Tab-separated table of C-alpha atoms in Angstrom:
chain	number	residue	atom	x	y	z
A	100	MET	CA	110.123	296.539	18.458
A	101	THR	CA	106.794	295.809	16.780
A	102	ALA	CA	106.474	292.124	15.882
A	103	ALA	CA	105.442	291.074	12.377
A	104	VAL	CA	103.609	287.764	12.107
A	105	VAL	CA	102.201	285.762	9.197
A	106	THR	CA	98.468	285.154	9.400
A	107	GLY	CA	97.674	284.092	5.837
A	108	LEU	CA	99.219	281.947	3.103
A	109	GLY	CA	98.362	281.544	-0.564
A	110	ILE	CA	100.348	279.021	-2.606
A	111	THR	CA	100.374	278.109	-6.286
A	112	ALA	CA	103.098	275.534	-6.901
A	113	PRO	CA	104.032	272.862	-9.450
A	114	ASN	CA	103.289	270.088	-6.971
A	115	GLY	CA	100.096	271.530	-5.534
A	116	LEU	CA	97.516	274.226	-6.164
A	117	GLY	CA	96.566	275.675	-2.792
A	118	THR	CA	98.398	275.561	0.522
A	119	GLU	CA	97.226	272.241	1.900
A	120	GLU	CA	97.448	270.413	-1.430
A	121	PHE	CA	101.003	271.671	-1.841
A	122	TRP	CA	101.969	270.770	1.722
A	123	LYS	CA	100.536	267.263	1.482
A	124	ALA	CA	102.437	266.607	-1.744
A	125	THR	CA	105.634	268.088	-0.346
A	126	LEU	CA	105.631	265.922	2.761
A	127	ALA	CA	105.005	262.882	0.566
A	128	GLY	CA	107.952	263.793	-1.670
A	129	GLU	CA	105.700	264.187	-4.720
A	130	SER	CA	107.400	266.133	-7.488
A	131	GLY	CA	105.820	268.544	-9.940
A	132	LEU	CA	108.702	268.405	-12.419
A	133	GLY	CA	108.110	267.110	-15.924
A	134	PRO	CA	108.517	267.836	-19.635
A	135	VAL	CA	107.615	271.380	-20.651
A	136	THR	CA	104.058	271.658	-21.986
A	137	ARG	CA	103.502	275.436	-22.109
A	138	PHE	CA	105.516	275.665	-25.332
A	139	ASP	CA	107.392	273.339	-27.667
A	140	ALA	CA	110.795	272.961	-26.011
A	141	ALA	CA	112.071	270.197	-28.286
A	142	GLN	CA	114.611	272.481	-29.974
A	143	TYR	CA	116.121	273.658	-26.694
A	144	PRO	CA	118.822	271.880	-24.660
A	145	SER	CA	116.721	272.138	-21.460
A	146	ARG	CA	113.260	270.591	-21.603
A	147	ILE	CA	112.145	269.978	-18.000
A	148	ALA	CA	110.171	272.413	-15.844
A	149	GLY	CA	107.832	272.687	-12.891
A	150	GLU	CA	104.403	273.780	-14.137
A	151	VAL	CA	101.420	274.536	-11.905
A	152	PRO	CA	98.889	271.715	-12.500
A	153	GLY	CA	95.164	272.021	-12.997
A	154	TYR	CA	95.030	275.808	-12.953
A	155	VAL	CA	92.045	277.152	-14.910
A	156	ALA	CA	92.343	280.924	-14.823
A	157	GLU	CA	88.657	281.512	-15.554
A	158	ASP	CA	87.781	279.754	-12.283
A	159	HIS	CA	89.750	282.333	-10.288
A	160	ILE	CA	90.005	285.559	-12.305
A	161	PRO	CA	87.125	287.903	-13.312
A	162	SER	CA	86.510	287.946	-17.053
A	163	ARG	CA	87.306	291.669	-17.287
A	164	LEU	CA	90.857	290.958	-16.065
A	165	MET	CA	91.586	288.095	-18.421
A	166	PRO	CA	92.604	290.208	-21.462
A	167	GLN	CA	94.953	292.386	-19.405
A	168	THR	CA	96.798	289.750	-17.370
A	169	ASP	CA	99.558	287.250	-17.976
A	170	HIS	CA	99.620	283.713	-16.583
A	171	MET	CA	102.059	284.965	-13.942
A	172	THR	CA	99.734	287.720	-12.723
A	173	ARG	CA	96.730	285.414	-12.652
A	174	LEU	CA	98.615	283.022	-10.389
A	175	ALA	CA	99.664	285.943	-8.192
A	176	LEU	CA	96.106	287.292	-7.926
A	177	THR	CA	94.846	283.833	-7.010
A	178	ALA	CA	97.519	283.379	-4.338
A	179	ALA	CA	96.764	286.832	-2.896
A	180	ASP	CA	93.044	286.042	-2.747
A	181	TRP	CA	93.802	282.835	-0.867
A	182	ALA	CA	96.196	284.550	1.543
A	183	LEU	CA	93.593	287.160	2.474
A	184	LYS	CA	90.911	284.503	2.852
A	185	ASP	CA	93.227	282.342	4.940
A	186	ALA	CA	93.974	285.288	7.201
A	187	GLY	CA	90.268	286.025	7.570
A	188	ILE	CA	90.974	289.679	7.007
A	189	ASP	CA	88.405	292.107	5.621
A	190	THR	CA	90.334	294.809	3.801
A	191	GLY	CA	87.345	297.105	4.058
A	192	GLU	CA	87.555	297.143	7.853
A	193	LEU	CA	91.117	298.464	7.965
A	194	PRO	CA	92.195	302.049	7.326
A	195	GLU	CA	92.103	303.084	3.673
A	196	TYR	CA	95.887	303.324	3.536
A	197	GLY	CA	96.471	300.533	6.034
A	198	ILE	CA	97.466	297.576	3.843
A	199	GLY	CA	100.430	297.626	1.491
A	200	VAL	CA	101.618	295.236	-1.209
A	201	VAL	CA	105.257	294.279	-1.799
A	202	THR	CA	106.076	291.574	-4.323
A	203	ALA	CA	109.187	290.216	-6.007
A	204	ALA	CA	109.790	289.993	-9.740
A	205	SER	CA	112.456	288.747	-12.117
A	206	GLY	CA	111.631	289.956	-15.597
A	207	GLY	CA	107.923	290.711	-15.587
A	208	ALA	CA	105.159	289.005	-17.543
A	209	VAL	CA	107.328	287.703	-20.371
A	210	GLU	CA	104.728	285.362	-21.843
A	211	PHE	CA	102.302	288.249	-22.422
A	212	GLY	CA	105.081	290.403	-23.842
A	213	GLN	CA	106.294	287.716	-26.210
A	214	ARG	CA	102.801	287.162	-27.604
A	215	GLU	CA	102.235	290.849	-28.295
A	216	LEU	CA	105.653	291.315	-29.912
A	217	GLN	CA	104.929	288.332	-32.127
A	218	ASN	CA	101.686	290.018	-33.139
A	219	LEU	CA	103.597	293.216	-33.895
A	220	TRP	CA	106.202	291.484	-36.034
A	221	SER	CA	103.883	289.088	-37.867
A	222	LYS	CA	100.624	291.054	-38.181
A	223	GLY	CA	101.268	294.733	-37.506
A	224	LYS	CA	100.862	297.302	-34.758
A	225	GLU	CA	97.062	297.307	-34.923
A	226	TYR	CA	97.117	293.748	-33.559
A	227	VAL	CA	99.059	294.640	-30.410
A	228	SER	CA	96.950	294.803	-27.245
A	229	ALA	CA	96.710	298.172	-25.538
A	230	TYR	CA	97.305	296.257	-22.299
A	231	GLN	CA	100.879	295.572	-23.426
A	232	SER	CA	101.659	299.045	-22.038
A	233	PHE	CA	101.533	297.634	-18.507
A	234	ALA	CA	100.744	293.899	-18.518
A	235	TRP	CA	104.411	292.954	-19.062
A	236	PHE	CA	105.746	295.322	-16.389
A	237	TYR	CA	107.775	293.844	-13.521
A	238	ALA	CA	105.585	295.706	-11.008
A	239	VAL	CA	102.339	294.396	-12.491
A	240	ASN	CA	101.640	291.835	-9.749
A	241	THR	CA	101.881	294.499	-7.048
A	242	GLY	CA	99.675	296.837	-9.066
A	243	GLN	CA	96.966	294.319	-9.923
A	244	ILE	CA	96.745	292.986	-6.352
A	245	SER	CA	96.513	296.553	-5.026
A	246	ILE	CA	93.783	297.511	-7.491
A	247	ARG	CA	91.760	294.326	-7.065
A	248	HIS	CA	91.549	294.720	-3.286
A	249	LYS	CA	91.623	298.534	-3.131
A	250	LEU	CA	94.823	298.562	-1.103
A	251	ARG	CA	96.472	301.977	-0.877
A	252	GLY	CA	99.161	301.346	1.679
A	253	PRO	CA	102.912	301.416	0.904
A	254	SER	CA	103.686	299.255	-2.078
A	255	GLY	CA	106.702	298.214	-4.104
A	256	VAL	CA	108.523	295.513	-6.016
A	257	LEU	CA	111.946	293.894	-5.477
A	258	LEU	CA	114.002	292.678	-8.434
A	259	THR	CA	116.606	290.392	-6.908
A	260	GLU	CA	115.669	287.226	-8.827
A	261	GLN	CA	115.511	284.122	-6.605
A	262	ALA	CA	116.259	286.192	-3.480
A	263	GLY	CA	113.319	288.506	-4.162
A	264	GLY	CA	110.663	286.655	-2.181
A	265	ILE	CA	112.657	287.001	1.036
A	266	ASP	CA	113.469	290.628	0.271
A	267	ALA	CA	109.765	291.362	-0.226
A	268	ILE	CA	108.919	289.810	3.140
A	269	GLY	CA	111.728	291.765	4.778
A	270	HIS	CA	110.371	295.005	3.352
A	271	ALA	CA	106.897	294.078	4.534
A	272	ARG	CA	108.228	293.794	8.076
A	273	ARG	CA	109.798	297.219	7.684
A	274	HIS	CA	106.386	298.698	6.856
A	275	ILE	CA	104.844	296.924	9.850
A	276	ARG	CA	107.464	298.513	12.083
A	277	LYS	CA	106.541	301.912	10.675
A	278	GLY	CA	102.999	301.462	11.947
A	279	PHE	CA	101.020	299.869	9.134
A	280	PRO	CA	98.766	297.007	10.290
A	281	ALA	CA	99.288	294.603	7.393
A	282	VAL	CA	101.180	294.026	4.148
A	283	ILE	CA	100.648	291.473	1.399
A	284	ALA	CA	104.106	290.188	0.474
A	285	GLY	CA	105.882	287.442	-1.431
A	286	GLY	CA	106.460	286.460	-4.998
A	287	VAL	CA	104.861	284.554	-7.854
A	288	ASP	CA	106.622	284.128	-11.176
A	289	ALA	CA	106.050	282.352	-14.485
A	290	ALA	CA	108.482	282.476	-17.365
A	291	ILE	CA	107.976	279.137	-19.099
A	292	CYS	CA	107.970	280.456	-22.640
A	293	PRO	CA	110.767	280.953	-25.184
A	294	TRP	CA	111.351	284.569	-24.149
A	295	GLY	CA	111.749	283.503	-20.535
A	296	TRP	CA	113.587	280.269	-21.357
A	297	VAL	CA	116.450	281.508	-23.525
A	298	PRO	CA	117.963	283.936	-20.972
A	299	GLN	CA	118.046	281.166	-18.389
A	300	ILE	CA	119.760	278.798	-20.802
A	301	ALA	CA	122.286	281.543	-21.564
A	302	SER	CA	123.240	281.642	-17.879
A	303	GLY	CA	124.782	278.195	-18.264
A	304	LEU	CA	123.202	277.102	-14.985
A	305	MET	CA	120.192	275.139	-16.267
A	306	SER	CA	120.104	271.367	-16.284
A	307	THR	CA	120.005	269.605	-19.639
A	308	VAL	CA	119.018	266.233	-18.153
A	309	ASP	CA	115.723	264.932	-19.582
A	310	ASP	CA	114.758	262.661	-16.677
A	311	PRO	CA	112.621	264.735	-14.244
A	312	ALA	CA	113.846	262.603	-11.324
A	313	LYS	CA	117.505	263.325	-12.141
A	314	ALA	CA	117.432	266.791	-13.662
A	315	TYR	CA	117.689	268.818	-10.444
A	316	LEU	CA	119.812	267.259	-7.694
A	317	PRO	CA	121.228	269.950	-5.401
A	318	PHE	CA	124.119	268.919	-3.136
A	319	SER	CA	124.322	265.576	-4.960
A	320	ALA	CA	127.448	264.233	-6.623
A	321	GLU	CA	125.274	264.150	-9.779
A	322	ALA	CA	124.206	267.800	-9.606
A	323	ALA	CA	124.108	269.207	-13.137
A	324	GLY	CA	122.164	272.464	-12.936
A	325	TYR	CA	118.712	273.642	-11.945
A	326	VAL	CA	115.225	273.187	-13.335
A	327	PRO	CA	112.989	276.291	-13.660
A	328	GLY	CA	109.455	276.358	-12.360
A	329	GLU	CA	106.462	278.649	-12.049
A	330	GLY	CA	104.332	279.757	-9.134
A	331	GLY	CA	105.243	280.895	-5.636
A	332	ALA	CA	103.575	282.143	-2.486
A	333	ILE	CA	101.869	285.245	-1.167
A	334	LEU	CA	101.879	285.892	2.597
A	335	LEU	CA	99.758	288.175	4.723
A	336	VAL	CA	102.244	289.813	7.093
A	337	GLU	CA	100.487	291.511	10.001
A	338	GLU	CA	101.392	293.496	13.068
A	339	ALA	CA	101.055	291.135	16.028
A	340	GLY	CA	98.800	293.486	17.968
A	341	SER	CA	96.469	293.868	14.993
A	342	ALA	CA	96.263	290.086	14.593
A	343	GLY	CA	95.499	289.693	18.292
A	344	ALA	CA	92.899	292.454	18.320
A	345	ARG	CA	90.876	290.821	15.569
A	346	SER	CA	91.457	287.314	16.959
A	347	ALA	CA	93.170	286.032	13.834
A	348	ALA	CA	92.290	282.409	13.097
A	349	HIS	CA	95.929	281.386	13.169
A	350	VAL	CA	99.443	282.757	13.339
A	351	TYR	CA	101.917	280.695	11.344
A	352	GLY	CA	104.932	282.365	12.886
A	353	GLU	CA	106.920	285.541	13.352
A	354	ILE	CA	109.237	287.193	10.852
A	355	ALA	CA	112.012	287.369	13.428
A	356	GLY	CA	115.086	288.236	11.366
A	357	TYR	CA	116.040	289.399	7.881
A	358	ALA	CA	119.209	290.406	6.068
A	359	ALA	CA	120.466	290.849	2.530
A	360	THR	CA	123.970	291.082	1.068
A	361	LEU	CA	125.616	291.345	-2.340
A	362	ASP	CA	128.501	289.163	-3.456
A	363	PRO	CA	131.784	290.986	-4.081
A	364	ALA	CA	133.032	291.400	-7.621
A	365	PRO	CA	134.834	288.351	-9.018
A	366	GLY	CA	138.576	288.468	-8.571
A	367	THR	CA	138.551	290.478	-5.343
A	368	GLY	CA	139.393	287.432	-3.255
A	369	ARG	CA	136.538	288.208	-0.874
A	370	PRO	CA	134.135	285.364	0.028
A	371	PRO	CA	130.518	285.203	-1.208
A	372	GLY	CA	127.990	287.050	0.917
A	373	LEU	CA	125.617	284.193	1.776
A	374	ARG	CA	127.160	283.379	5.152
A	375	ARG	CA	127.208	287.062	6.090
A	376	ALA	CA	123.507	287.349	5.180
A	377	ALA	CA	122.712	284.368	7.413
A	378	GLU	CA	124.764	285.745	10.303
A	379	ASN	CA	123.135	289.164	10.010
A	380	ALA	CA	119.647	287.647	9.915
A	381	LEU	CA	120.393	285.638	13.072
A	382	ALA	CA	121.727	288.758	14.780
A	383	ASP	CA	118.626	290.673	13.693
A	384	ALA	CA	116.508	287.969	15.320
A	385	GLY	CA	118.602	288.130	18.495
A	386	ILE	CA	119.662	284.488	18.290
A	387	THR	CA	122.751	282.404	17.535
A	388	ALA	CA	123.344	279.515	15.165
A	389	ALA	CA	122.665	277.105	18.038
A	390	ASP	CA	119.045	278.308	18.135
A	391	VAL	CA	118.288	277.296	14.533
A	392	ASP	CA	116.389	274.013	14.188
A	393	VAL	CA	116.316	273.701	10.383
A	394	VAL	CA	117.719	275.449	7.317
A	395	PHE	CA	115.825	275.758	4.050
A	396	ALA	CA	118.702	275.949	1.608
A	397	ASP	CA	118.988	277.926	-1.598
A	398	ALA	CA	120.086	274.666	-3.292
A	399	ALA	CA	121.293	275.936	-6.647
A	400	GLY	CA	121.913	272.480	-8.109
A	401	VAL	CA	125.132	273.803	-9.668
A	402	PRO	CA	128.222	272.068	-8.206
A	403	ASP	CA	130.272	275.207	-7.508
A	404	LEU	CA	127.301	277.047	-5.996
A	405	ASP	CA	126.270	274.020	-3.941
A	406	ARG	CA	129.817	273.756	-2.622
A	407	ALA	CA	129.840	277.424	-1.609
A	408	GLU	CA	126.533	277.074	0.241
A	409	ALA	CA	127.513	273.821	1.968
A	410	GLU	CA	130.778	275.411	3.111
A	411	ALA	CA	128.921	278.436	4.470
A	412	LEU	CA	126.538	276.176	6.400
A	413	THR	CA	129.386	274.087	7.787
A	414	GLU	CA	131.280	277.201	8.874
A	415	LEU	CA	128.195	278.598	10.561
A	416	PHE	CA	126.740	275.471	12.194
A	417	GLY	CA	129.588	272.980	12.182
A	418	PRO	CA	129.695	269.683	10.229
A	419	HIS	CA	126.241	268.101	10.156
A	420	GLY	CA	125.275	270.718	12.758
A	421	VAL	CA	121.694	271.400	11.677
A	422	PRO	CA	119.123	269.658	9.444
A	423	VAL	CA	119.178	271.127	5.924
A	424	THR	CA	116.405	270.668	3.403
A	425	ALA	CA	115.560	271.774	-0.136
A	426	PRO	CA	111.921	270.951	-0.948
A	427	LYS	CA	112.272	273.046	-4.101
A	428	THR	CA	113.564	269.841	-5.716
A	429	MET	CA	109.847	269.100	-6.173
A	430	THR	CA	108.994	272.442	-7.788
A	431	GLY	CA	112.129	273.679	-9.485
A	432	ARG	CA	113.571	277.122	-8.910
A	433	LEU	CA	110.694	279.570	-9.271
A	434	LEU	CA	112.693	282.725	-9.976
A	435	ALA	CA	111.062	285.514	-7.942
A	436	GLY	CA	108.556	283.058	-6.464
A	437	GLY	CA	111.055	280.586	-5.029
A	438	ALA	CA	112.162	282.216	-1.797
A	439	ALA	CA	108.607	283.208	-0.884
A	440	LEU	CA	107.508	279.598	-1.339
A	441	ASP	CA	110.415	278.423	0.825
A	442	ALA	CA	109.399	280.900	3.532
A	443	ALA	CA	105.816	279.616	3.416
A	444	THR	CA	107.076	276.027	3.526
A	445	ALA	CA	109.219	276.810	6.565
A	446	LEU	CA	106.173	278.247	8.360
A	447	LEU	CA	104.167	275.108	7.579
A	448	ALA	CA	107.047	273.010	8.915
A	449	LEU	CA	106.946	274.981	12.174
A	450	ARG	CA	103.184	274.524	12.363
A	451	ASP	CA	103.269	270.759	11.930
A	452	GLN	CA	106.679	270.047	13.495
A	453	VAL	CA	108.023	268.185	10.490
A	454	ILE	CA	110.881	268.852	8.078
A	455	PRO	CA	109.933	268.245	4.428
A	456	PRO	CA	112.332	266.193	2.310
A	457	THR	CA	114.805	266.990	-0.416
A	458	ALA	CA	113.267	264.792	-3.100
A	459	HIS	CA	115.282	262.730	-5.610
A	460	VAL	CA	118.554	263.189	-3.691
A	461	THR	CA	119.496	260.061	-1.746
A	462	ALA	CA	122.530	261.589	-0.018
A	463	PRO	CA	124.733	264.654	-0.331
A	464	ALA	CA	128.082	264.403	-2.090
A	465	PRO	CA	130.823	263.323	0.375
A	466	GLU	CA	132.439	266.749	0.178
A	467	HIS	CA	129.327	268.390	1.633
A	468	THR	CA	129.344	267.906	5.409
A	469	ILE	CA	125.693	268.796	5.890
A	470	ASP	CA	122.764	266.894	7.403
A	471	LEU	CA	120.617	266.821	4.267
A	472	VAL	CA	117.030	265.704	4.981
A	473	THR	CA	116.010	263.270	2.231
A	474	GLU	CA	112.849	261.900	3.871
A	475	ALA	CA	110.238	263.766	5.899
A	476	ARG	CA	111.533	264.012	9.459
A	477	GLU	CA	109.542	264.844	12.590
A	478	ALA	CA	111.406	267.279	14.820
A	479	ASP	CA	110.976	269.815	17.580
A	480	LEU	CA	110.979	272.986	15.503
A	481	ARG	CA	110.863	276.494	16.845
A	482	THR	CA	113.153	278.473	14.523
A	483	ALA	CA	113.918	278.104	10.820
A	484	LEU	CA	116.461	279.871	8.633
A	485	VAL	CA	115.572	280.353	4.956
A	486	LEU	CA	118.349	281.164	2.474
A	487	ALA	CA	118.168	282.402	-1.098
A	488	ARG	CA	120.545	283.578	-3.782
A	489	GLY	CA	119.591	285.484	-6.903
A	490	HIS	CA	121.530	285.461	-10.155
A	491	GLY	CA	123.807	288.482	-10.127
A	492	GLY	CA	125.140	288.081	-6.604
A	493	PHE	CA	122.059	288.722	-4.477
A	494	ASN	CA	121.833	286.949	-1.110
A	495	ALA	CA	118.952	287.002	1.371
A	496	ALA	CA	118.250	285.272	4.671
A	497	LEU	CA	115.059	285.085	6.705
A	498	VAL	CA	114.473	283.797	10.222
A	499	VAL	CA	110.950	282.620	11.008
A	500	ARG	CA	109.965	281.645	14.532
A	501	ARG	CA	107.027	279.792	16.027
A	502	THR	CA	104.970	282.000	18.325
A	503	ALA	CA	103.156	279.383	20.385
């Protein structure tokens, strides 16, 4: 079977703009969570978020694209540019239909849409941008990346909320196996505006704690919900032979296994599908639980959901059977960008042989029999399992493996 490897990373995250800045901050346990600044959140019960720092769109996006793009799409375009540059790939040297784009989305560019609807309601239809016809669309990141780099390969978008980044990478591997040399994949999201905030509050899963260091504590006895964030990661997934033929500067690792499941309907008595997704991903990779060196947890931060994940991990690996980490405590949950960022973080961990910490959490609740990594830990890492759950019952699991 054709191997799919990752040769490029582009990261825009609340605790670091750019891959190495993000990774340095993550290993140091530096958090990007803080009071919301992108809008006035004083009237809302949840007021903490992870916002990408120091991002000046005009430094990264051509002026002609500024009127037709949302903050989310600008971050995605920037991450895609960095991933291609990191991979050292010249899109013009590959076949015209050789590179595809598959991204994840949650609700589209809600900040752009909210602004234009406000213009419609307060000023009239003549004040609504013509770009509203597509700038809000959930597939806009895929479309803009494809257009900007003239990529005509197979493209798509996955709408499985927090699980979407893994699903996008899994679909990228599928295209690689069909014979395409490379696919840009991942997810970048940004919904820190009232239109994106209210639906998350309505879920009842958001934290209402105002202290950024205590607002998002997955697996802790003090867990009280999650904190949203913006950003994510874009990966350049490439056929291993293609990467070797062009002497790629580096290979972060192989996309060795992938699986997705859907939770059963409530009241059926059937267990959640997260464990089954993990087991299927391991089987797809041709390995067993004993081969996994670290797990990057979904880490919902909601007591019931944390308990379900901890139980699944204990059933699969045994009590304290494998190191478990949740570096998203430093970024918040990034909707469609979260799982892609976790996948990128896992690849960086394999590269540098170190497990990043779960910030702010000093120890898991006694009921969770997991080996939660709370400080950066050096380890012999060859294989990582990345887990994600999306609101609505989506589960996804990804196995990434070191190639050298």
